[in-house]
PDB file of C-alpha atoms in Angstrom:
ATOM      1  CA  MET T 186      90.111 130.699 101.226  1.00 52.00           C
ATOM      2  CA  SER T 187      88.247 127.699  99.748  1.00 59.00           C
ATOM      3  CA  ALA T 188      89.348 124.238 100.815  1.00 64.00           C
ATOM      4  CA  ASP T 189      90.296 121.612  98.263  1.00 72.00           C
ATOM      5  CA  PRO T 190      89.800 118.055  99.593  1.00 71.00           C
ATOM      6  CA  ALA T 191      91.805 116.708  96.639  1.00 83.00           C
ATOM      7  CA  ALA T 192      94.858 118.637  97.847  1.00 85.00           C
ATOM      8  CA  LEU T 193      94.731 116.737 101.138  1.00 88.00           C
ATOM      9  CA  ASP T 194      94.401 113.413  99.308  1.00 90.00           C
ATOM     10  CA  HIS T 195      97.354 114.419  97.163  1.00 91.00           C
ATOM     11  CA  VAL T 196      99.539 114.811 100.285  1.00 91.00           C
ATOM     12  CA  PHE T 197      98.772 111.191 101.230  1.00 93.00           C
ATOM     13  CA  THR T 198      98.850 109.635  97.757  1.00 92.00           C
ATOM     14  CA  ALA T 199     101.350 106.950  98.790  1.00 91.00           C
ATOM     15  CA  GLN T 200      99.048 105.853 101.629  1.00 91.00           C
ATOM     16  CA  GLY T 201      95.923 105.696  99.427  1.00 91.00           C
ATOM     17  CA  GLY T 202      94.511 109.140 100.226  1.00 93.00           C
ATOM     18  CA  PHE T 203      93.700 111.049 103.398  1.00 94.00           C
ATOM     19  CA  THR T 204      91.056 108.667 104.780  1.00 94.00           C
ATOM     20  CA  LEU T 205      93.274 105.591 104.529  1.00 95.00           C
ATOM     21  CA  ALA T 206      96.293 107.470 105.860  1.00 95.00           C
ATOM     22  CA  TYR T 207      94.260 108.660 108.843  1.00 96.00           C
ATOM     23  CA  LYS T 208      93.039 105.123 109.515  1.00 95.00           C
ATOM     24  CA  ARG T 209      96.595 103.772 109.311  1.00 95.00           C
ATOM     25  CA  LEU T 210      97.677 106.372 111.854  1.00 95.00           C
ATOM     26  CA  VAL T 211      94.797 105.490 114.185  1.00 94.00           C
ATOM     27  CA  VAL T 212      95.740 101.777 113.996  1.00 92.00           C
ATOM     28  CA  LEU T 213      99.358 102.735 114.707  1.00 90.00           C
ATOM     29  CA  ALA T 214      98.419 104.931 117.662  1.00 90.00           C
ATOM     30  CA  ARG T 215      96.126 102.265 119.137  1.00 87.00           C
ATOM     31  CA  SER T 216      98.855  99.630 118.707  1.00 83.00           C
ATOM     32  CA  MET T 217     101.410 101.875 120.373  1.00 81.00           C
ATOM     33  CA  LEU T 218      99.096 102.610 123.272  1.00 80.00           C
ATOM     34  CA  ASP T 219      98.572  98.862 123.653  1.00 73.00           C
ATOM     35  CA  THR T 220     102.312  98.185 123.479  1.00 67.00           C
ATOM     36  CA  TYR T 221     102.845  99.417 126.995  1.00 58.00           C
ATOM     37  CA  GLY T 222     100.995  96.508 128.561  1.00 51.00           C
ATOM     38  CA  GLY T 223     100.599  95.730 132.186  1.00 50.00           C
ATOM     39  CA  ASP T 224      98.892  97.346 135.056  1.00 52.00           C
ATOM     40  CA  SER T 225     101.489  99.989 135.790  1.00 58.00           C
ATOM     41  CA  ALA T 226     101.024 103.705 136.342  1.00 61.00           C
ATOM     42  CA  ALA T 227     102.123 104.326 132.747  1.00 61.00           C
ATOM     43  CA  ARG T 228      99.460 101.920 131.536  1.00 64.00           C
ATOM     44  CA  VAL T 229      96.809 103.719 133.549  1.00 62.00           C
ATOM     45  CA  VAL T 230      97.710 107.001 131.851  1.00 65.00           C
ATOM     46  CA  LEU T 231      97.903 105.461 128.392  1.00 69.00           C
ATOM     47  CA  ARG T 232      94.642 103.581 128.868  1.00 66.00           C
ATOM     48  CA  GLN T 233      92.892 106.934 129.197  1.00 67.00           C
ATOM     49  CA  LEU T 234      94.311 108.184 125.927  1.00 75.00           C
ATOM     50  CA  ASP T 235      92.255 107.994 122.805  1.00 82.00           C
ATOM     51  CA  ALA T 236      94.056 106.920 119.622  1.00 88.00           C
ATOM     52  CA  GLU T 237      92.180 109.483 117.549  1.00 90.00           C
ATOM     53  CA  GLU T 238      93.120 112.273 119.929  1.00 90.00           C
ATOM     54  CA  VAL T 239      96.772 111.278 119.611  1.00 91.00           C
ATOM     55  CA  VAL T 240      96.478 111.359 115.808  1.00 93.00           C
ATOM     56  CA  ASN T 241      94.666 114.708 115.882  1.00 93.00           C
ATOM     57  CA  ALA T 242      97.358 116.163 118.129  1.00 92.00           C
ATOM     58  CA  ALA T 243      99.987 115.014 115.623  1.00 93.00           C
ATOM     59  CA  PHE T 244      98.077 116.666 112.751  1.00 93.00           C
ATOM     60  CA  GLU T 245      97.771 119.882 114.767  1.00 91.00           C
ATOM     61  CA  ARG T 246     101.489 119.979 115.366  1.00 90.00           C
ATOM     62  CA  VAL T 247     102.532 119.115 111.818  1.00 90.00           C
ATOM     63  CA  PHE T 248     100.061 121.509 110.190  1.00 87.00           C
ATOM     64  CA  THR T 249     101.080 124.388 112.437  1.00 85.00           C
ATOM     65  CA  GLU T 250     104.810 123.754 112.032  1.00 81.00           C
ATOM     66  CA  ALA T 251     106.755 125.705 109.460  1.00 71.00           C
ATOM     67  CA  ALA T 252     107.696 122.499 107.611  1.00 76.00           C
ATOM     68  CA  GLU T 253     106.320 122.006 104.124  1.00 82.00           C
ATOM     69  CA  ILE T 254     103.338 119.683 103.756  1.00 85.00           C
ATOM     70  CA  GLY T 255     104.189 116.981 101.242  1.00 86.00           C
ATOM     71  CA  ALA T 256     105.035 113.334 100.761  1.00 85.00           C
ATOM     72  CA  ASP T 257     107.010 113.226 104.017  1.00 88.00           C
ATOM     73  CA  THR T 258     104.123 114.546 106.096  1.00 91.00           C
ATOM     74  CA  TYR T 259     102.830 111.031 106.822  1.00 93.00           C
ATOM     75  CA  PHE T 260     106.206 110.040 108.298  1.00 92.00           C
ATOM     76  CA  ALA T 261     106.340 113.235 110.338  1.00 91.00           C
ATOM     77  CA  LEU T 262     102.906 112.369 111.734  1.00 93.00           C
ATOM     78  CA  ARG T 263     104.099 108.870 112.598  1.00 92.00           C
ATOM     79  CA  ARG T 264     107.096 110.332 114.419  1.00 90.00           C
ATOM     80  CA  HIS T 265     104.890 112.709 116.397  1.00 91.00           C
ATOM     81  CA  ILE T 266     102.566 109.872 117.429  1.00 90.00           C
ATOM     82  CA  ARG T 267     105.457 107.677 118.538  1.00 85.00           C
ATOM     83  CA  ASN T 268     107.091 110.508 120.469  1.00 86.00           C
ATOM     84  CA  HIS T 269     103.808 111.495 122.113  1.00 85.00           C
ATOM     85  CA  VAL T 270     103.074 107.971 123.396  1.00 81.00           C
ATOM     86  CA  TYR T 271     106.692 107.254 124.309  1.00 76.00           C
ATOM     87  CA  THR T 272     107.055 110.506 126.247  1.00 78.00           C
ATOM     88  CA  LEU T 273     103.903 109.833 128.231  1.00 75.00           C
ATOM     89  CA  ALA T 274     104.955 106.241 128.921  1.00 70.00           C
ATOM     90  CA  GLN T 275     108.382 107.332 130.110  1.00 68.00           C
ATOM     91  CA  SER T 276     107.160 110.341 132.089  1.00 64.00           C
ATOM     92  CA  THR T 277     105.633 108.128 134.764  1.00 55.00           C
ATOM     93  CA  LYS T 278     108.750 105.972 134.961  1.00 52.00           C
ATOM     94  CA  GLN T 279     111.270 108.743 135.599  1.00 49.00           C
ATOM     95  CA  ALA T 280     112.491 108.721 139.143  1.00 46.00           C
ATOM     96  CA  ARG T 281     112.168 112.059 140.876  1.00 48.00           C
ATOM     97  CA  THR T 282     115.446 113.133 142.463  1.00 51.00           C
ATOM     98  CA  VAL T 283     115.855 115.993 144.892  1.00 52.00           C
ATOM     99  CA  ARG T 284     119.025 117.912 145.550  1.00 53.00           C
ATOM    100  CA  VAL T 285     119.853 118.936 149.092  1.00 56.00           C
ATOM    101  CA  ASP T 286     120.819 122.456 148.034  1.00 61.00           C
ATOM    102  CA  GLU T 287     121.545 124.375 144.844  1.00 63.00           C
ATOM    103  CA  SER T 288     125.339 124.159 144.914  1.00 66.00           C
ATOM    104  CA  GLU T 289     127.200 122.297 142.170  1.00 68.00           C
ATOM    105  CA  LYS T 290     129.269 120.516 144.779  1.00 63.00           C
ATOM    106  CA  SER T 291     126.161 119.074 146.382  1.00 60.00           C
ATOM    107  CA  THR T 292     124.832 117.947 143.010  1.00 62.00           C
ATOM    108  CA  ALA T 293     128.122 116.311 142.077  1.00 61.00           C
ATOM    109  CA  LEU T 294     128.238 114.513 145.422  1.00 56.00           C
ATOM    110  CA  TYR T 295     124.667 113.346 144.999  1.00 57.00           C
ATOM    111  CA  ASN T 296     125.384 112.039 141.505  1.00 57.00           C
ATOM    112  CA  GLN T 297     128.420 110.160 142.763  1.00 52.00           C
ATOM    113  CA  GLN T 298     126.434 108.487 145.484  1.00 50.00           C
ATOM    114  CA  THR T 299     123.564 107.446 143.206  1.00 48.00           C
ATOM    115  CA  ASP T 300     124.140 104.280 141.265  1.00 52.00           C
ATOM    116  CA  PRO T 301     122.655 104.945 137.826  1.00 49.00           C
ATOM    117  CA  THR T 302     122.176 101.201 137.212  1.00 51.00           C
ATOM    118  CA  GLU T 303     120.150 100.722 140.364  1.00 52.00           C
ATOM    119  CA  THR T 304     116.428 100.315 139.876  1.00 50.00           C
ATOM    120  CA  SER T 305     114.586 103.194 141.467  1.00 47.00           C
ATOM    121  CA  ALA T 306     111.728 102.695 143.889  1.00 49.00           C
ATOM    122  CA  VAL T 307     109.315 103.941 141.210  1.00 46.00           C
ATOM    123  CA  ASP T 308     110.691 101.436 138.690  1.00 50.00           C
ATOM    124  CA  ARG T 309     110.460  98.616 141.217  1.00 51.00           C
ATOM    125  CA  VAL T 310     106.786  99.367 141.765  1.00 49.00           C
ATOM    126  CA  LEU T 311     106.170  99.513 138.004  1.00 50.00           C
ATOM    127  CA  ILE T 312     107.972  96.226 137.410  1.00 55.00           C
ATOM    128  CA  ALA T 313     106.032  94.617 140.245  1.00 56.00           C
ATOM    129  CA  ASP T 314     102.754  95.895 138.797  1.00 60.00           C
ATOM    130  CA  ASP T 315     103.615  94.707 135.303  1.00 68.00           C
ATOM    131  CA  PHE T 316     104.863  91.425 136.662  1.00 74.00           C
ATOM    132  CA  GLU T 317     101.634  90.867 138.551  1.00 77.00           C
ATOM    133  CA  PHE T 318      99.657  91.491 135.369  1.00 78.00           C
ATOM    134  CA  CYS T 319     102.001  89.234 133.398  1.00 81.00           C
ATOM    135  CA  VAL T 320     101.618  86.420 135.925  1.00 82.00           C
ATOM    136  CA  LYS T 321      97.834  86.655 135.718  1.00 84.00           C
ATOM    137  CA  VAL T 322      97.918  86.387 131.913  1.00 84.00           C
ATOM    138  CA  MET T 323     100.504  83.622 131.822  1.00 85.00           C
ATOM    139  CA  ALA T 324      98.754  81.556 134.503  1.00 86.00           C
ATOM    140  CA  ARG T 325      95.602  81.545 132.414  1.00 86.00           C
ATOM    141  CA  LEU T 326      97.546  80.867 129.216  1.00 86.00           C
ATOM    142  CA  GLU T 327      99.243  77.914 130.887  1.00 84.00           C
ATOM    143  CA  ARG T 328      95.918  76.559 132.155  1.00 85.00           C
ATOM    144  CA  GLU T 329      94.106  76.970 128.849  1.00 82.00           C
ATOM    145  CA  GLY T 330      97.037  75.812 126.705  1.00 79.00           C
ATOM    146  CA  ARG T 331      97.620  72.530 128.516  1.00 82.00           C
ATOM    147  CA  ASP T 332      95.926  70.511 125.779  1.00 85.00           C
ATOM    148  CA  ASP T 333      98.073  72.062 123.047  1.00 88.00           C
ATOM    149  CA  PRO T 334     101.530  70.419 123.020  1.00 89.00           C
ATOM    150  CA  GLU T 335     102.878  72.638 120.218  1.00 89.00           C
ATOM    151  CA  VAL T 336     102.091  75.779 122.194  1.00 88.00           C
ATOM    152  CA  GLY T 337     103.916  74.311 125.187  1.00 87.00           C
ATOM    153  CA  LEU T 338     106.974  73.490 123.063  1.00 89.00           C
ATOM    154  CA  ILE T 339     107.069  77.023 121.608  1.00 89.00           C
ATOM    155  CA  CYS T 340     106.816  78.583 125.087  1.00 87.00           C
ATOM    156  CA  ARG T 341     109.674  76.401 126.360  1.00 86.00           C
ATOM    157  CA  ALA T 342     111.831  77.399 123.368  1.00 87.00           C
ATOM    158  CA  ILE T 343     111.205  81.107 124.092  1.00 86.00           C
ATOM    159  CA  VAL T 344     112.094  80.599 127.760  1.00 83.00           C
ATOM    160  CA  ALA T 345     115.306  78.900 126.598  1.00 84.00           C
ATOM    161  CA  GLY T 346     116.254  82.146 124.879  1.00 84.00           C
ATOM    162  CA  GLN T 347     115.179  81.437 121.300  1.00 84.00           C
ATOM    163  CA  ARG T 348     113.652  84.430 119.519  1.00 81.00           C
ATOM    164  CA  ALA T 349     113.814  83.908 115.755  1.00 86.00           C
ATOM    165  CA  PRO T 350     111.142  81.584 114.294  1.00 88.00           C
ATOM    166  CA  ALA T 351     113.803  79.302 112.764  1.00 90.00           C
ATOM    167  CA  ASP T 352     115.556  78.967 116.151  1.00 90.00           C
ATOM    168  CA  ILE T 353     112.286  78.252 117.934  1.00 90.00           C
ATOM    169  CA  CYS T 354     111.472  75.585 115.291  1.00 91.00           C
ATOM    170  CA  ARG T 355     114.860  73.937 115.783  1.00 92.00           C
ATOM    171  CA  HIS T 356     114.726  74.050 119.576  1.00 90.00           C
ATOM    172  CA  ALA T 357     111.141  72.823 119.763  1.00 90.00           C
ATOM    173  CA  GLN T 358     111.772  70.263 116.997  1.00 91.00           C
ATOM    174  CA  LEU T 359     108.739  71.478 115.130  1.00 91.00           C
ATOM    175  CA  ALA T 360     108.231  71.557 111.364  1.00 92.00           C
ATOM    176  CA  PRO T 361     107.659  75.135 110.065  1.00 91.00           C
ATOM    177  CA  PRO T 362     103.974  74.540 109.218  1.00 91.00           C
ATOM    178  CA  ALA T 363     103.338  73.130 112.705  1.00 91.00           C
ATOM    179  CA  PHE T 364     105.211  76.085 114.233  1.00 91.00           C
ATOM    180  CA  ASP T 365     103.228  78.608 112.174  1.00 90.00           C
ATOM    181  CA  ALA T 366      99.917  77.058 113.176  1.00 91.00           C
ATOM    182  CA  GLY T 367     100.967  76.757 116.839  1.00 91.00           C
ATOM    183  CA  MET T 368     102.289  80.322 116.973  1.00 89.00           C
ATOM    184  CA  LYS T 369      99.084  81.640 115.415  1.00 88.00           C
ATOM    185  CA  ARG T 370      96.996  79.846 118.065  1.00 90.00           C
ATOM    186  CA  LEU T 371      99.334  81.060 120.806  1.00 89.00           C
ATOM    187  CA  LYS T 372      99.175  84.715 119.689  1.00 86.00           C
ATOM    188  CA  ARG T 373      95.381  84.590 119.328  1.00 87.00           C
ATOM    189  CA  LYS T 374      94.979  83.061 122.767  1.00 88.00           C
ATOM    190  CA  PHE T 375      97.507  85.489 124.266  1.00 86.00           C
ATOM    191  CA  LEU T 376      95.791  88.592 122.854  1.00 82.00           C
ATOM    192  CA  HIS T 377      92.433  87.333 124.059  1.00 85.00           C
ATOM    193  CA  LEU T 378      93.793  86.730 127.560  1.00 86.00           C
ATOM    194  CA  VAL T 379      95.570  90.111 127.717  1.00 80.00           C
ATOM    195  CA  ARG T 380      92.277  91.840 126.940  1.00 78.00           C
ATOM    196  CA  THR T 381      90.300  89.641 129.323  1.00 82.00           C
ATOM    197  CA  VAL T 382      92.712  90.135 132.225  1.00 80.00           C
ATOM    198  CA  GLU T 383      92.968  93.854 131.498  1.00 73.00           C
ATOM    199  CA  ALA T 384      89.166  94.111 131.505  1.00 73.00           C
ATOM    200  CA  ASP T 385      89.103  92.237 134.838  1.00 76.00           C
ATOM    201  CA  VAL T 386      91.719  94.594 136.268  1.00 68.00           C
ATOM    202  CA  THR T 387      89.862  97.667 135.008  1.00 64.00           C
ATOM    203  CA  ALA T 388      86.549  96.373 136.345  1.00 66.00           C
ATOM    204  CA  SER T 389      88.073  95.619 139.745  1.00 61.00           C
ATOM    205  CA  PRO T 390      87.049  98.394 142.185  1.00 50.00           C
ATOM    206  CA  ALA T 391      90.470  98.421 143.850  1.00 47.00           C
ATOM    207  CA  ARG T 392      92.156  99.220 140.548  1.00 43.00           C
ATOM    208  CA  SER T 393      89.543 101.337 138.830  1.00 40.00           C
ATOM    209  CA  GLY T 394      89.294 103.756 141.765  1.00 39.00           C
ATOM    210  CA  PRO T 395      92.616 105.577 141.307  1.00 37.00           C
ATOM    211  CA  ALA T 396      92.440 105.254 137.528  1.00 37.00           C
ATOM    212  CA  ALA T 397      88.997 106.801 137.425  1.00 36.00           C
ATOM    213  CA  SER T 398      90.012 109.641 139.718  1.00 35.00           C
ATOM    214  CA  ARG T 399      93.094 110.496 137.667  1.00 33.00           C
ATOM    215  CA  PRO T 400      92.345 113.479 135.412  1.00 32.00           C
ATOM    216  CA  SER T 401      92.265 112.612 131.738  1.00 34.00           C
ATOM    217  CA  ARG T 402      94.918 114.237 129.585  1.00 31.00           C
ATOM    218  CA  THR T 403      92.667 114.303 126.570  1.00 33.00           C
ATOM    219  CA  SER T 404      88.980 114.282 125.909  1.00 34.00           C
ATOM    220  CA  ALA T 405      89.159 110.497 125.546  1.00 34.00           C
ATOM    221  CA  SER T 406      87.004 109.943 128.572  1.00 33.00           C
ATOM    222  CA  ALA T 407      84.303 112.061 126.998  1.00 32.00           C
ATOM    223  CA  ARG T 408      83.810 109.385 124.348  1.00 33.00           C
ATOM    224  CA  PRO T 409      83.987 106.067 126.121  1.00 33.00           C
ATOM    225  CA  ALA T 410      81.913 104.292 123.474  1.00 34.00           C
ATOM    226  CA  GLN T 411      84.626 104.654 120.875  1.00 37.00           C
ATOM    227  CA  ARG T 412      86.633 101.745 122.169  1.00 37.00           C
ATOM    228  CA  SER T 413      84.409  98.893 123.120  1.00 36.00           C
ATOM    229  CA  SER T 414      85.410  96.682 125.953  1.00 35.00           C
ATOM    230  CA  PRO T 415      86.655  93.295 124.770  1.00 32.00           C
TER     231      PRO T 415
ATOM    232  CA  MET P 166     112.023  89.180 138.670  1.00 49.00           C
ATOM    233  CA  LYS P 167     112.300  89.805 134.914  1.00 52.00           C
ATOM    234  CA  SER P 168     114.135  86.509 134.425  1.00 67.00           C
ATOM    235  CA  ASP P 169     110.992  84.620 135.418  1.00 78.00           C
ATOM    236  CA  PRO P 170     110.106  82.301 132.499  1.00 82.00           C
ATOM    237  CA  ARG P 171     106.533  83.563 132.438  1.00 82.00           C
ATOM    238  CA  HIS P 172     107.771  87.127 132.086  1.00 79.00           C
ATOM    239  CA  VAL P 173     110.151  86.105 129.279  1.00 80.00           C
ATOM    240  CA  VAL P 174     107.344  84.482 127.286  1.00 83.00           C
ATOM    241  CA  PHE P 175     104.992  87.366 128.054  1.00 81.00           C
ATOM    242  CA  ILE P 176     107.439  90.007 126.781  1.00 77.00           C
ATOM    243  CA  HIS P 177     108.157  88.018 123.607  1.00 80.00           C
ATOM    244  CA  LEU P 178     104.484  87.411 122.830  1.00 81.00           C
ATOM    245  CA  HIS P 179     103.561  90.985 123.608  1.00 75.00           C
ATOM    246  CA  ALA P 180     106.200  92.308 121.211  1.00 73.00           C
ATOM    247  CA  SER P 181     105.244  89.844 118.480  1.00 77.00           C
ATOM    248  CA  THR P 182     101.538  90.678 118.589  1.00 75.00           C
ATOM    249  CA  VAL P 183     101.978  94.430 118.059  1.00 73.00           C
ATOM    250  CA  PRO P 184     101.838  95.352 114.364  1.00 78.00           C
ATOM    251  CA  THR P 185     104.841  97.282 113.083  1.00 80.00           C
ATOM    252  CA  PRO P 186     104.411 100.561 111.137  1.00 85.00           C
ATOM    253  CA  ALA P 187     105.533  98.738 107.982  1.00 86.00           C
ATOM    254  CA  ALA P 188     102.926  96.022 108.518  1.00 86.00           C
ATOM    255  CA  ILE P 189     100.234  98.682 109.031  1.00 90.00           C
ATOM    256  CA  ASP P 190     101.289 100.461 105.824  1.00 90.00           C
ATOM    257  CA  ALA P 191     100.977  97.177 103.927  1.00 90.00           C
ATOM    258  CA  LEU P 192      97.340  96.655 104.977  1.00 90.00           C
ATOM    259  CA  SER P 193      94.657  97.007 102.325  1.00 92.00           C
ATOM    260  CA  ALA P 194      91.570  99.179 102.920  1.00 93.00           C
ATOM    261  CA  ALA P 195      89.498  96.132 103.888  1.00 93.00           C
ATOM    262  CA  GLU P 196      92.212  94.833 106.218  1.00 91.00           C
ATOM    263  CA  LEU P 197      92.501  98.255 107.833  1.00 92.00           C
ATOM    264  CA  ASP P 198      88.763  98.322 108.511  1.00 93.00           C
ATOM    265  CA  ALA P 199      88.949  94.809 109.958  1.00 91.00           C
ATOM    266  CA  THR P 200      91.850  95.827 112.207  1.00 89.00           C
ATOM    267  CA  LEU P 201      90.042  98.952 113.404  1.00 90.00           C
ATOM    268  CA  THR P 202      86.942  96.887 114.154  1.00 89.00           C
ATOM    269  CA  ALA P 203      89.088  94.397 116.087  1.00 83.00           C
ATOM    270  CA  GLN P 204      90.554  97.320 118.032  1.00 81.00           C
ATOM    271  CA  GLY P 205      87.031  98.277 119.071  1.00 83.00           C
ATOM    272  CA  PHE P 206      86.274 101.202 116.758  1.00 88.00           C
ATOM    273  CA  ASP P 207      82.798 101.920 115.460  1.00 90.00           C
ATOM    274  CA  LEU P 208      83.618 102.202 111.736  1.00 92.00           C
ATOM    275  CA  PRO P 209      80.656 104.309 110.479  1.00 94.00           C
ATOM    276  CA  ALA P 210      81.187 106.780 113.320  1.00 93.00           C
ATOM    277  CA  LEU P 211      84.928 106.838 112.671  1.00 93.00           C
ATOM    278  CA  ASP P 212      84.383 107.460 108.933  1.00 94.00           C
ATOM    279  CA  HIS P 213      82.081 110.332 109.821  1.00 94.00           C
ATOM    280  CA  ARG P 214      84.663 111.888 112.132  1.00 93.00           C
ATOM    281  CA  ILE P 215      87.439 111.411 109.555  1.00 94.00           C
ATOM    282  CA  ALA P 216      85.343 113.199 106.908  1.00 93.00           C
ATOM    283  CA  ALA P 217      84.805 116.145 109.282  1.00 93.00           C
ATOM    284  CA  ARG P 218      88.469 116.169 110.201  1.00 93.00           C
ATOM    285  CA  GLY P 219      89.424 116.056 106.499  1.00 92.00           C
ATOM    286  CA  THR P 220      87.321 119.131 105.759  1.00 91.00           C
ATOM    287  CA  ALA P 221      88.939 121.064 108.610  1.00 91.00           C
ATOM    288  CA  LEU P 222      92.437 119.996 107.612  1.00 91.00           C
ATOM    289  CA  ALA P 223      91.822 120.859 103.950  1.00 90.00           C
ATOM    290  CA  GLN P 224      90.843 124.375 105.051  1.00 89.00           C
ATOM    291  CA  GLN P 225      93.936 124.592 107.221  1.00 87.00           C
ATOM    292  CA  LEU P 226      96.064 123.412 104.304  1.00 86.00           C
ATOM    293  CA  ALA P 227      94.549 125.983 101.969  1.00 86.00           C
ATOM    294  CA  ALA P 228      95.190 128.728 104.513  1.00 84.00           C
ATOM    295  CA  ARG P 229      98.868 127.851 104.846  1.00 78.00           C
ATOM    296  CA  PRO P 230     101.156 130.316 103.092  1.00 72.00           C
ATOM    297  CA  CYS P 231     103.145 128.995 100.160  1.00 66.00           C
ATOM    298  CA  PRO P 232     106.800 128.248 101.068  1.00 60.00           C
ATOM    299  CA  GLY P 233     108.002 131.204  99.012  1.00 57.00           C
ATOM    300  CA  GLN P 234     105.658 133.632 100.764  1.00 55.00           C
ATOM    301  CA  ARG P 235     106.781 132.813 104.289  1.00 52.00           C
ATOM    302  CA  GLY P 236     108.809 135.535 105.963  1.00 51.00           C
ATOM    303  CA  ARG P 237     108.507 137.969 103.040  1.00 49.00           C
ATOM    304  CA  ARG P 238     108.440 141.592 104.103  1.00 49.00           C
ATOM    305  CA  ARG P 239     106.459 144.304 102.415  1.00 46.00           C
TER     306      ARG P 239
END
């Protein structure tokens, strides 16, 4: 059967055609993979994933499903990408529990004795890892942002529990234009530092050893040049 | 540990620097290319791969049975 490229563009009309839709999905996948920051086990797994591979996997699933291909396909792809990344991120965080035997009584007893609100050992390690990464980034942000009083005021407002821009403005006693400019500088500096610290962590032999030895879940490692180091 | 002020600021900044799906959908073609470049993608190579992927997907789409044909018995 002959392929009609226009038919594919027609499916993604609202997104500006197939090429633009694909690029939007790649940006989304990359952003989602970056969302799970830190130096945790989940991050190590996600770092090995390639955004394009995640998008391709979503296309494979949607195009092989029985669902009709149409205007909603783009949203189905987005859902698949989100679920894929989220599942992988969560899979390394789930505490492994072992029952003593197969009986229901034993299971019920075990469940009673386990406090569901208690942080598991696995979670504690992940938090510690993330926290270590966070401290590295924030220490450098603090050092490099010392000469910027607006950035300092915004950070203090966030620590005080303010989240909405208007609340941060009020707490920091900043005019909206000054807040916008300060926040822009802060975000730019923050992103730069996250990438720099992450590159340092990845380059460190102590960290890169286990990460490098972990088998890749996709062929991402076969194309390392696709994502340049910052 | 999570109540540490540095962690609070880190979490807030991290969340605010990740583009939302709606923000990504609002990007123009030029802005998308700029974002992909910032994310470290080699644009010409990416365009080439997308074109190849588009051809394969178009074939897959053409091969899909029409909704009315699915499950019909002879």
